[in-house]
Amino acid sequence: MPVCGLSRLISQTIVCVRVTGVDLILVWSEGRAVACERMCPHEQADLSLGHLSGGRLFCPRHAASFDLRNGRISYGWPSRPLRLYPVRIRDDQVWIDADAIRSPAN
């Protein structure tokens, strides 16, 4: 399903979206779109308030960061990886597979 215009994502860098009742963020990082869960898996901080640097999303609460290629948290933090969801760009829109959001494997 289309969730955001590509030009909006590029200009804002981080955009909040809701897909099938799940809050996510879209991130424009290093020339690509990334979709991930909105709340930090470590302390439930709102990652849309974080910042980006070097392909990593930094949590606004505790400064740990997540690799936006695989979701791994920075060394030394006791947390599961950040959930990432597949995206694609089509017709200047960012699309997310709603079935991937609903899947219990995520």
PDB file as gemmi writes it, atoms N, CA and C in Angstrom:
CRYST1    1.000    1.000    1.000  90.00  90.00  90.00 P 1                      
ATOM      1  N   MET A   1       0.834  -1.183   0.000  1.00  0.00           N  
ATOM      2  CA  MET A   1       0.000   0.000   0.000  1.00  0.00           C  
ATOM      3  C   MET A   1       0.877   1.244   0.000  1.00  0.00           C  
ATOM      4  N   PRO A   2       0.470   2.295  -0.713  1.00  0.00           N  
ATOM      5  CA  PRO A   2       1.249   3.536  -0.713  1.00  0.00           C  
ATOM      6  C   PRO A   2       1.068   4.257   0.623  1.00  0.00           C  
ATOM      7  N   VAL A   3       2.180   4.730   1.197  1.00  0.00           N  
ATOM      8  CA  VAL A   3       2.107   5.362   2.520  1.00  0.00           C  
ATOM      9  C   VAL A   3       2.645   6.782   2.566  1.00  0.00           C  
ATOM     10  N   CYS A   4       3.420   7.177   1.541  1.00  0.00           N  
ATOM     11  CA  CYS A   4       4.017   8.507   1.585  1.00  0.00           C  
ATOM     12  C   CYS A   4       4.586   8.846   0.214  1.00  0.00           C  
ATOM     13  N   GLY A   5       4.518  10.121  -0.142  1.00  0.00           N  
ATOM     14  CA  GLY A   5       5.163  10.574  -1.357  1.00  0.00           C  
ATOM     15  C   GLY A   5       6.677  10.585  -1.169  1.00  0.00           C  
ATOM     16  N   LEU A   6       7.395  10.162  -2.196  1.00  0.00           N  
ATOM     17  CA  LEU A   6       8.848  10.105  -2.108  1.00  0.00           C  
ATOM     18  C   LEU A   6       9.456  11.487  -1.852  1.00  0.00           C  
ATOM     19  N   SER A   7       8.959  12.515  -2.515  1.00  0.00           N  
ATOM     20  CA  SER A   7       9.528  13.853  -2.314  1.00  0.00           C  
ATOM     21  C   SER A   7       9.328  14.329  -0.873  1.00  0.00           C  
ATOM     22  N   ARG A   8       8.206  13.993  -0.266  1.00  0.00           N  
ATOM     23  CA  ARG A   8       7.969  14.349   1.140  1.00  0.00           C  
ATOM     24  C   ARG A   8       8.979  13.655   2.038  1.00  0.00           C  
ATOM     25  N   LEU A   9       9.199  12.356   1.804  1.00  0.00           N  
ATOM     26  CA  LEU A   9      10.149  11.614   2.626  1.00  0.00           C  
ATOM     27  C   LEU A   9      11.556  12.191   2.483  1.00  0.00           C  
ATOM     28  N   ILE A  10      11.971  12.480   1.261  1.00  0.00           N  
ATOM     29  CA  ILE A  10      13.306  13.027   1.052  1.00  0.00           C  
ATOM     30  C   ILE A  10      13.466  14.376   1.754  1.00  0.00           C  
ATOM     31  N   SER A  11      12.447  15.215   1.687  1.00  0.00           N  
ATOM     32  CA  SER A  11      12.563  16.545   2.298  1.00  0.00           C  
ATOM     33  C   SER A  11      12.472  16.503   3.824  1.00  0.00           C  
ATOM     34  N   GLN A  12      11.696  15.577   4.386  1.00  0.00           N  
ATOM     35  CA  GLN A  12      11.528  15.522   5.844  1.00  0.00           C  
ATOM     36  C   GLN A  12      12.489  14.552   6.527  1.00  0.00           C  
ATOM     37  N   THR A  13      13.021  13.598   5.813  1.00  0.00           N  
ATOM     38  CA  THR A  13      13.958  12.583   6.285  1.00  0.00           C  
ATOM     39  C   THR A  13      13.310  11.507   7.153  1.00  0.00           C  
ATOM     40  N   ILE A  14      12.458  11.884   8.096  1.00  0.00           N  
ATOM     41  CA  ILE A  14      11.738  10.926   8.932  1.00  0.00           C  
ATOM     42  C   ILE A  14      10.258  11.292   8.885  1.00  0.00           C  
ATOM     43  N   VAL A  15       9.418  10.317   8.516  1.00  0.00           N  
ATOM     44  CA  VAL A  15       7.974  10.538   8.404  1.00  0.00           C  
ATOM     45  C   VAL A  15       7.259   9.438   9.180  1.00  0.00           C  
ATOM     46  N   CYS A  16       6.297   9.827   9.996  1.00  0.00           N  
ATOM     47  CA  CYS A  16       5.478   8.868  10.736  1.00  0.00           C  
ATOM     48  C   CYS A  16       4.326   8.388   9.855  1.00  0.00           C  
ATOM     49  N   VAL A  17       4.077   7.084   9.870  1.00  0.00           N  
ATOM     50  CA  VAL A  17       2.956   6.507   9.132  1.00  0.00           C  
ATOM     51  C   VAL A  17       2.303   5.433   9.995  1.00  0.00           C  
ATOM     52  N   ARG A  18       1.077   5.084   9.634  1.00  0.00           N  
ATOM     53  CA  ARG A  18       0.353   4.017  10.329  1.00  0.00           C  
ATOM     54  C   ARG A  18      -0.124   3.041   9.268  1.00  0.00           C  
ATOM     55  N   VAL A  19       0.244   1.770   9.412  1.00  0.00           N  
ATOM     56  CA  VAL A  19      -0.119   0.735   8.455  1.00  0.00           C  
ATOM     57  C   VAL A  19      -0.775  -0.408   9.219  1.00  0.00           C  
ATOM     58  N   THR A  20      -1.997  -0.740   8.828  1.00  0.00           N  
ATOM     59  CA  THR A  20      -2.788  -1.794   9.479  1.00  0.00           C  
ATOM     60  C   THR A  20      -2.777  -1.673  11.002  1.00  0.00           C  
ATOM     61  N   GLY A  21      -2.888  -0.444  11.486  1.00  0.00           N  
ATOM     62  CA  GLY A  21      -2.951  -0.200  12.919  1.00  0.00           C  
ATOM     63  C   GLY A  21      -1.610  -0.201  13.632  1.00  0.00           C  
ATOM     64  N   VAL A  22      -0.520  -0.263  12.893  1.00  0.00           N  
ATOM     65  CA  VAL A  22       0.822  -0.293  13.486  1.00  0.00           C  
ATOM     66  C   VAL A  22       1.536   1.011  13.158  1.00  0.00           C  
ATOM     67  N   ASP A  23       2.090   1.653  14.192  1.00  0.00           N  
ATOM     68  CA  ASP A  23       2.842   2.892  13.990  1.00  0.00           C  
ATOM     69  C   ASP A  23       4.258   2.571  13.535  1.00  0.00           C  
ATOM     70  N   LEU A  24       4.636   3.168  12.411  1.00  0.00           N  
ATOM     71  CA  LEU A  24       5.962   2.986  11.834  1.00  0.00           C  
ATOM     72  C   LEU A  24       6.572   4.337  11.534  1.00  0.00           C  
ATOM     73  N   ILE A  25       7.853   4.324  11.197  1.00  0.00           N  
ATOM     74  CA  ILE A  25       8.459   5.514  10.614  1.00  0.00           C  
ATOM     75  C   ILE A  25       9.124   5.108   9.302  1.00  0.00           C  
ATOM     76  N   LEU A  26       9.085   6.042   8.383  1.00  0.00           N  
ATOM     77  CA  LEU A  26       9.854   5.931   7.152  1.00  0.00           C  
ATOM     78  C   LEU A  26      11.059   6.830   7.313  1.00  0.00           C  
ATOM     79  N   VAL A  27      12.203   6.356   6.862  1.00  0.00           N  
ATOM     80  CA  VAL A  27      13.444   7.099   6.996  1.00  0.00           C  
ATOM     81  C   VAL A  27      14.115   7.161   5.626  1.00  0.00           C  
ATOM     82  N   TRP A  28      14.592   8.337   5.252  1.00  0.00           N  
ATOM     83  CA  TRP A  28      15.401   8.475   4.047  1.00  0.00           C  
ATOM     84  C   TRP A  28      16.851   8.511   4.498  1.00  0.00           C  
ATOM     85  N   SER A  29      17.588   7.451   4.192  1.00  0.00           N  
ATOM     86  CA  SER A  29      18.959   7.320   4.677  1.00  0.00           C  
ATOM     87  C   SER A  29      19.856   6.817   3.561  1.00  0.00           C  
ATOM     88  N   GLU A  30      20.889   7.569   3.288  1.00  0.00           N  
ATOM     89  CA  GLU A  30      21.895   7.184   2.309  1.00  0.00           C  
ATOM     90  C   GLU A  30      21.284   6.810   0.957  1.00  0.00           C  
ATOM     91  N   GLY A  31      20.305   7.614   0.529  1.00  0.00           N  
ATOM     92  CA  GLY A  31      19.710   7.430  -0.787  1.00  0.00           C  
ATOM     93  C   GLY A  31      18.698   6.316  -0.914  1.00  0.00           C  
ATOM     94  N   ARG A  32      18.188   5.846   0.207  1.00  0.00           N  
ATOM     95  CA  ARG A  32      17.164   4.796   0.140  1.00  0.00           C  
ATOM     96  C   ARG A  32      16.127   4.978   1.240  1.00  0.00           C  
ATOM     97  N   ALA A  33      14.944   4.432   0.988  1.00  0.00           N  
ATOM     98  CA  ALA A  33      13.852   4.479   1.957  1.00  0.00           C  
ATOM     99  C   ALA A  33      13.917   3.238   2.846  1.00  0.00           C  
ATOM    100  N   VAL A  34      13.693   3.463   4.132  1.00  0.00           N  
ATOM    101  CA  VAL A  34      13.675   2.382   5.112  1.00  0.00           C  
ATOM    102  C   VAL A  34      12.403   2.540   5.935  1.00  0.00           C  
ATOM    103  N   ALA A  35      11.712   1.440   6.203  1.00  0.00           N  
ATOM    104  CA  ALA A  35      10.552   1.444   7.094  1.00  0.00           C  
ATOM    105  C   ALA A  35      10.906   0.627   8.327  1.00  0.00           C  
ATOM    106  N   CYS A  36      10.567   1.162   9.506  1.00  0.00           N  
ATOM    107  CA  CYS A  36      10.856   0.441  10.745  1.00  0.00           C  
ATOM    108  C   CYS A  36       9.808   0.772  11.794  1.00  0.00           C  
ATOM    109  N   GLU A  37       9.838  -0.005  12.862  1.00  0.00           N  
ATOM    110  CA  GLU A  37       8.928   0.266  13.966  1.00  0.00           C  
ATOM    111  C   GLU A  37       9.237   1.647  14.537  1.00  0.00           C  
ATOM    112  N   ARG A  38       8.215   2.285  15.087  1.00  0.00           N  
ATOM    113  CA  ARG A  38       8.380   3.658  15.579  1.00  0.00           C  
ATOM    114  C   ARG A  38       8.959   3.719  16.982  1.00  0.00           C  
ATOM    115  N   MET A  39       8.648   2.737  17.805  1.00  0.00           N  
ATOM    116  CA  MET A  39       9.084   2.771  19.194  1.00  0.00           C  
ATOM    117  C   MET A  39      10.363   1.958  19.372  1.00  0.00           C  
ATOM    118  N   CYS A  40      11.292   2.510  20.111  1.00  0.00           N  
ATOM    119  CA  CYS A  40      12.568   1.845  20.378  1.00  0.00           C  
ATOM    120  C   CYS A  40      12.320   0.529  21.123  1.00  0.00           C  
ATOM    121  N   PRO A  41      12.895  -0.560  20.659  1.00  0.00           N  
ATOM    122  CA  PRO A  41      12.684  -1.838  21.348  1.00  0.00           C  
ATOM    123  C   PRO A  41      13.372  -1.913  22.714  1.00  0.00           C  
ATOM    124  N   HIS A  42      14.244  -0.964  23.011  1.00  0.00           N  
ATOM    125  CA  HIS A  42      14.951  -0.977  24.297  1.00  0.00           C  
ATOM    126  C   HIS A  42      14.144  -0.292  25.392  1.00  0.00           C  
ATOM    127  N   GLU A  43      13.718   0.954  25.156  1.00  0.00           N  
ATOM    128  CA  GLU A  43      12.993   1.697  26.189  1.00  0.00           C  
ATOM    129  C   GLU A  43      11.704   2.339  25.688  1.00  0.00           C  
ATOM    130  N   GLN A  44      11.258   1.947  24.522  1.00  0.00           N  
ATOM    131  CA  GLN A  44       9.990   2.426  23.951  1.00  0.00           C  
ATOM    132  C   GLN A  44       9.952   3.923  23.663  1.00  0.00           C  
ATOM    133  N   ALA A  45      11.103   4.549  23.467  1.00  0.00           N  
ATOM    134  CA  ALA A  45      11.140   5.966  23.087  1.00  0.00           C  
ATOM    135  C   ALA A  45      10.664   6.106  21.645  1.00  0.00           C  
ATOM    136  N   ASP A  46      10.139   7.253  21.305  1.00  0.00           N  
ATOM    137  CA  ASP A  46       9.653   7.527  19.959  1.00  0.00           C  
ATOM    138  C   ASP A  46      10.838   7.818  19.041  1.00  0.00           C  
ATOM    139  N   LEU A  47      11.155   6.867  18.174  1.00  0.00           N  
ATOM    140  CA  LEU A  47      12.312   7.005  17.296  1.00  0.00           C  
ATOM    141  C   LEU A  47      12.132   8.079  16.229  1.00  0.00           C  
ATOM    142  N   SER A  48      10.909   8.543  16.016  1.00  0.00           N  
ATOM    143  CA  SER A  48      10.715   9.627  15.054  1.00  0.00           C  
ATOM    144  C   SER A  48      11.352  10.927  15.565  1.00  0.00           C  
ATOM    145  N   LEU A  49      11.672  10.968  16.860  1.00  0.00           N  
ATOM    146  CA  LEU A  49      12.327  12.130  17.459  1.00  0.00           C  
ATOM    147  C   LEU A  49      13.849  11.972  17.505  1.00  0.00           C  
ATOM    148  N   GLY A  50      14.331  10.849  16.982  1.00  0.00           N  
ATOM    149  CA  GLY A  50      15.760  10.586  16.957  1.00  0.00           C  
ATOM    150  C   GLY A  50      16.435  11.320  15.808  1.00  0.00           C  
ATOM    151  N   HIS A  51      17.710  11.011  15.596  1.00  0.00           N  
ATOM    152  CA  HIS A  51      18.431  11.618  14.482  1.00  0.00           C  
ATOM    153  C   HIS A  51      19.211  10.552  13.712  1.00  0.00           C  
ATOM    154  N   LEU A  52      19.598  10.908  12.498  1.00  0.00           N  
ATOM    155  CA  LEU A  52      20.323  10.009  11.613  1.00  0.00           C  
ATOM    156  C   LEU A  52      21.770  10.439  11.472  1.00  0.00           C  
ATOM    157  N   SER A  53      22.633   9.444  11.371  1.00  0.00           N  
ATOM    158  CA  SER A  53      24.034   9.719  11.081  1.00  0.00           C  
ATOM    159  C   SER A  53      24.679   8.426  10.591  1.00  0.00           C  
ATOM    160  N   GLY A  54      25.323   8.498   9.446  1.00  0.00           N  
ATOM    161  CA  GLY A  54      26.070   7.352   8.936  1.00  0.00           C  
ATOM    162  C   GLY A  54      25.260   6.090   8.754  1.00  0.00           C  
ATOM    163  N   GLY A  55      24.014   6.221   8.315  1.00  0.00           N  
ATOM    164  CA  GLY A  55      23.173   5.045   8.102  1.00  0.00           C  
ATOM    165  C   GLY A  55      22.616   4.437   9.375  1.00  0.00           C  
ATOM    166  N   ARG A  56      22.677   5.194  10.464  1.00  0.00           N  
ATOM    167  CA  ARG A  56      22.166   4.715  11.748  1.00  0.00           C  
ATOM    168  C   ARG A  56      21.113   5.671  12.275  1.00  0.00           C  
ATOM    169  N   LEU A  57      20.112   5.108  12.939  1.00  0.00           N  
ATOM    170  CA  LEU A  57      19.061   5.884  13.589  1.00  0.00           C  
ATOM    171  C   LEU A  57      19.349   5.869  15.086  1.00  0.00           C  
ATOM    172  N   PHE A  58      19.512   7.076  15.654  1.00  0.00           N  
ATOM    173  CA  PHE A  58      19.847   7.210  17.072  1.00  0.00           C  
ATOM    174  C   PHE A  58      18.598   7.463  17.895  1.00  0.00           C  
ATOM    175  N   CYS A  59      18.453   6.708  18.966  1.00  0.00           N  
ATOM    176  CA  CYS A  59      17.322   6.860  19.877  1.00  0.00           C  
ATOM    177  C   CYS A  59      17.457   8.187  20.628  1.00  0.00           C  
ATOM    178  N   PRO A  60      16.340   8.928  20.753  1.00  0.00           N  
ATOM    179  CA  PRO A  60      16.411  10.203  21.468  1.00  0.00           C  
ATOM    180  C   PRO A  60      16.534  10.056  22.983  1.00  0.00           C  
ATOM    181  N   ARG A  61      16.262   8.877  23.522  1.00  0.00           N  
ATOM    182  CA  ARG A  61      16.286   8.701  24.971  1.00  0.00           C  
ATOM    183  C   ARG A  61      17.638   8.249  25.500  1.00  0.00           C  
ATOM    184  N   HIS A  62      18.257   7.273  24.849  1.00  0.00           N  
ATOM    185  CA  HIS A  62      19.468   6.725  25.445  1.00  0.00           C  
ATOM    186  C   HIS A  62      20.675   6.724  24.517  1.00  0.00           C  
ATOM    187  N   ALA A  63      20.551   7.287  23.339  1.00  0.00           N  
ATOM    188  CA  ALA A  63      21.664   7.477  22.396  1.00  0.00           C  
ATOM    189  C   ALA A  63      22.218   6.198  21.792  1.00  0.00           C  
ATOM    190  N   ALA A  64      21.591   5.060  22.052  1.00  0.00           N  
ATOM    191  CA  ALA A  64      21.962   3.862  21.296  1.00  0.00           C  
ATOM    192  C   ALA A  64      21.495   4.093  19.866  1.00  0.00           C  
ATOM    193  N   SER A  65      22.082   3.363  18.927  1.00  0.00           N  
ATOM    194  CA  SER A  65      21.684   3.548  17.541  1.00  0.00           C  
ATOM    195  C   SER A  65      21.404   2.212  16.884  1.00  0.00           C  
ATOM    196  N   PHE A  66      20.660   2.280  15.797  1.00  0.00           N  
ATOM    197  CA  PHE A  66      20.267   1.094  15.057  1.00  0.00           C  
ATOM    198  C   PHE A  66      20.757   1.200  13.624  1.00  0.00           C  
ATOM    199  N   ASP A  67      21.370   0.139  13.138  1.00  0.00           N  
ATOM    200  CA  ASP A  67      21.828   0.077  11.760  1.00  0.00           C  
ATOM    201  C   ASP A  67      20.590  -0.073  10.868  1.00  0.00           C  
ATOM    202  N   LEU A  68      20.392   0.838   9.934  1.00  0.00           N  
ATOM    203  CA  LEU A  68      19.190   0.809   9.092  1.00  0.00           C  
ATOM    204  C   LEU A  68      19.287  -0.197   7.950  1.00  0.00           C  
ATOM    205  N   ARG A  69      20.379  -0.951   7.871  1.00  0.00           N  
ATOM    206  CA  ARG A  69      20.475  -2.038   6.891  1.00  0.00           C  
ATOM    207  C   ARG A  69      19.952  -3.343   7.459  1.00  0.00           C  
ATOM    208  N   ASN A  70      20.129  -3.547   8.778  1.00  0.00           N  
ATOM    209  CA  ASN A  70      19.747  -4.833   9.371  1.00  0.00           C  
ATOM    210  C   ASN A  70      19.047  -4.703  10.725  1.00  0.00           C  
ATOM    211  N   GLY A  71      18.922  -3.498  11.261  1.00  0.00           N  
ATOM    212  CA  GLY A  71      18.224  -3.271  12.522  1.00  0.00           C  
ATOM    213  C   GLY A  71      19.043  -3.484  13.778  1.00  0.00           C  
ATOM    214  N   ARG A  72      20.290  -3.903  13.653  1.00  0.00           N  
ATOM    215  CA  ARG A  72      21.092  -4.195  14.839  1.00  0.00           C  
ATOM    216  C   ARG A  72      21.356  -2.949  15.677  1.00  0.00           C  
ATOM    217  N   ILE A  73      21.240  -3.142  16.988  1.00  0.00           N  
ATOM    218  CA  ILE A  73      21.508  -2.051  17.923  1.00  0.00           C  
ATOM    219  C   ILE A  73      23.014  -1.942  18.132  1.00  0.00           C  
ATOM    220  N   SER A  74      23.474  -0.751  18.508  1.00  0.00           N  
ATOM    221  CA  SER A  74      24.902  -0.529  18.744  1.00  0.00           C  
ATOM    222  C   SER A  74      25.399  -1.425  19.880  1.00  0.00           C  
ATOM    223  N   TYR A  75      26.682  -1.716  19.818  1.00  0.00           N  
ATOM    224  CA  TYR A  75      27.322  -2.631  20.753  1.00  0.00           C  
ATOM    225  C   TYR A  75      27.090  -2.202  22.204  1.00  0.00           C  
ATOM    226  N   GLY A  76      26.779  -3.195  23.035  1.00  0.00           N  
ATOM    227  CA  GLY A  76      26.677  -2.962  24.471  1.00  0.00           C  
ATOM    228  C   GLY A  76      25.274  -2.691  24.995  1.00  0.00           C  
ATOM    229  N   TRP A  77      24.306  -2.594  24.106  1.00  0.00           N  
ATOM    230  CA  TRP A  77      22.927  -2.332  24.547  1.00  0.00           C  
ATOM    231  C   TRP A  77      22.138  -3.628  24.542  1.00  0.00           C  
ATOM    232  N   PRO A  78      21.441  -3.938  25.635  1.00  0.00           N  
ATOM    233  CA  PRO A  78      20.676  -5.186  25.732  1.00  0.00           C  
ATOM    234  C   PRO A  78      19.289  -5.039  25.088  1.00  0.00           C  
ATOM    235  N   SER A  79      19.237  -5.236  23.795  1.00  0.00           N  
ATOM    236  CA  SER A  79      17.961  -5.075  23.105  1.00  0.00           C  
ATOM    237  C   SER A  79      17.926  -5.951  21.868  1.00  0.00           C  
ATOM    238  N   ARG A  80      16.735  -6.314  21.480  1.00  0.00           N  
ATOM    239  CA  ARG A  80      16.571  -7.009  20.203  1.00  0.00           C  
ATOM    240  C   ARG A  80      16.791  -5.992  19.082  1.00  0.00           C  
ATOM    241  N   PRO A  81      16.996  -6.465  17.872  1.00  0.00           N  
ATOM    242  CA  PRO A  81      17.144  -5.541  16.736  1.00  0.00           C  
ATOM    243  C   PRO A  81      15.846  -4.768  16.466  1.00  0.00           C  
ATOM    244  N   LEU A  82      16.004  -3.652  15.817  1.00  0.00           N  
ATOM    245  CA  LEU A  82      14.873  -2.856  15.365  1.00  0.00           C  
ATOM    246  C   LEU A  82      14.186  -3.604  14.221  1.00  0.00           C  
ATOM    247  N   ARG A  83      12.869  -3.672  14.249  1.00  0.00           N  
ATOM    248  CA  ARG A  83      12.141  -4.340  13.159  1.00  0.00           C  
ATOM    249  C   ARG A  83      12.122  -3.452  11.920  1.00  0.00           C  
ATOM    250  N   LEU A  84      12.593  -4.004  10.819  1.00  0.00           N  
ATOM    251  CA  LEU A  84      12.581  -3.320   9.536  1.00  0.00           C  
ATOM    252  C   LEU A  84      11.569  -3.998   8.625  1.00  0.00           C  
ATOM    253  N   TYR A  85      10.943  -3.227   7.761  1.00  0.00           N  
ATOM    254  CA  TYR A  85       9.924  -3.756   6.867  1.00  0.00           C  
ATOM    255  C   TYR A  85      10.275  -3.426   5.423  1.00  0.00           C  
ATOM    256  N   PRO A  86       9.939  -4.338   4.505  1.00  0.00           N  
ATOM    257  CA  PRO A  86      10.274  -4.095   3.100  1.00  0.00           C  
ATOM    258  C   PRO A  86       9.497  -2.913   2.523  1.00  0.00           C  
ATOM    259  N   VAL A  87      10.199  -2.097   1.756  1.00  0.00           N  
ATOM    260  CA  VAL A  87       9.580  -0.968   1.057  1.00  0.00           C  
ATOM    261  C   VAL A  87       9.981  -1.021  -0.405  1.00  0.00           C  
ATOM    262  N   ARG A  88       9.203  -0.351  -1.216  1.00  0.00           N  
ATOM    263  CA  ARG A  88       9.588  -0.150  -2.611  1.00  0.00           C  
ATOM    264  C   ARG A  88       9.075   1.204  -3.045  1.00  0.00           C  
ATOM    265  N   ILE A  89       9.706   1.730  -4.054  1.00  0.00           N  
ATOM    266  CA  ILE A  89       9.320   3.020  -4.614  1.00  0.00           C  
ATOM    267  C   ILE A  89       8.665   2.748  -5.962  1.00  0.00           C  
ATOM    268  N   ARG A  90       7.472   3.284  -6.135  1.00  0.00           N  
ATOM    269  CA  ARG A  90       6.767   3.145  -7.411  1.00  0.00           C  
ATOM    270  C   ARG A  90       5.922   4.386  -7.636  1.00  0.00           C  
ATOM    271  N   ASP A  91       6.028   4.969  -8.817  1.00  0.00           N  
ATOM    272  CA  ASP A  91       5.247   6.158  -9.167  1.00  0.00           C  
ATOM    273  C   ASP A  91       5.426   7.277  -8.148  1.00  0.00           C  
ATOM    274  N   ASP A  92       6.659   7.506  -7.727  1.00  0.00           N  
ATOM    275  CA  ASP A  92       6.989   8.560  -6.756  1.00  0.00           C  
ATOM    276  C   ASP A  92       6.267   8.403  -5.425  1.00  0.00           C  
ATOM    277  N   GLN A  93       5.910   7.174  -5.098  1.00  0.00           N  
ATOM    278  CA  GLN A  93       5.300   6.850  -3.809  1.00  0.00           C  
ATOM    279  C   GLN A  93       6.131   5.785  -3.105  1.00  0.00           C  
ATOM    280  N   VAL A  94       6.159   5.843  -1.790  1.00  0.00           N  
ATOM    281  CA  VAL A  94       6.784   4.795  -0.995  1.00  0.00           C  
ATOM    282  C   VAL A  94       5.684   3.805  -0.628  1.00  0.00           C  
ATOM    283  N   TRP A  95       5.908   2.563  -0.940  1.00  0.00           N  
ATOM    284  CA  TRP A  95       4.945   1.494  -0.680  1.00  0.00           C  
ATOM    285  C   TRP A  95       5.491   0.549   0.386  1.00  0.00           C  
ATOM    286  N   ILE A  96       4.591   0.070   1.246  1.00  0.00           N  
ATOM    287  CA  ILE A  96       4.940  -0.924   2.258  1.00  0.00           C  
ATOM    288  C   ILE A  96       3.998  -2.103   2.083  1.00  0.00           C  
ATOM    289  N   ASP A  97       4.529  -3.296   2.209  1.00  0.00           N  
ATOM    290  CA  ASP A  97       3.725  -4.514   2.122  1.00  0.00           C  
ATOM    291  C   ASP A  97       2.976  -4.696   3.449  1.00  0.00           C  
ATOM    292  N   ALA A  98       1.685  -4.465   3.437  1.00  0.00           N  
ATOM    293  CA  ALA A  98       0.882  -4.556   4.668  1.00  0.00           C  
ATOM    294  C   ALA A  98       0.926  -5.960   5.255  1.00  0.00           C  
ATOM    295  N   ASP A  99       1.034  -6.989   4.424  1.00  0.00           N  
ATOM    296  CA  ASP A  99       1.109  -8.350   4.940  1.00  0.00           C  
ATOM    297  C   ASP A  99       2.372  -8.564   5.781  1.00  0.00           C  
ATOM    298  N   ALA A 100       3.463  -7.907   5.419  1.00  0.00           N  
ATOM    299  CA  ALA A 100       4.701  -8.017   6.191  1.00  0.00           C  
ATOM    300  C   ALA A 100       4.541  -7.400   7.578  1.00  0.00           C  
ATOM    301  N   ILE A 101       3.713  -6.372   7.686  1.00  0.00           N  
ATOM    302  CA  ILE A 101       3.473  -5.724   8.983  1.00  0.00           C  
ATOM    303  C   ILE A 101       2.671  -6.654   9.884  1.00  0.00           C  
ATOM    304  N   ARG A 102       1.692  -7.323   9.304  1.00  0.00           N  
ATOM    305  CA  ARG A 102       0.817  -8.199  10.087  1.00  0.00           C  
ATOM    306  C   ARG A 102       1.466  -9.532  10.458  1.00  0.00           C  
ATOM    307  N   SER A 103       2.531  -9.894   9.775  1.00  0.00           N  
ATOM    308  CA  SER A 103       3.166 -11.196   9.980  1.00  0.00           C  
ATOM    309  C   SER A 103       3.733 -11.302  11.399  1.00  0.00           C  
ATOM    310  N   PRO A 104       3.419 -12.385  12.109  1.00  0.00           N  
ATOM    311  CA  PRO A 104       3.956 -12.540  13.477  1.00  0.00           C  
ATOM    312  C   PRO A 104       5.467 -12.749  13.504  1.00  0.00           C  
ATOM    313  N   ALA A 105       6.086 -13.063  12.365  1.00  0.00           N  
ATOM    314  CA  ALA A 105       7.538 -13.247  12.328  1.00  0.00           C  
ATOM    315  C   ALA A 105       8.271 -11.928  12.514  1.00  0.00           C  
ATOM    316  N   ASN A 106       7.582 -10.792  12.312  1.00  0.00           N  
ATOM    317  CA  ASN A 106       8.223  -9.481  12.466  1.00  0.00           C  
ATOM    318  C   ASN A 106       8.179  -9.035  13.858  1.00  0.00           C  
TER     319      ASN A 106                                                      
END                                                                             
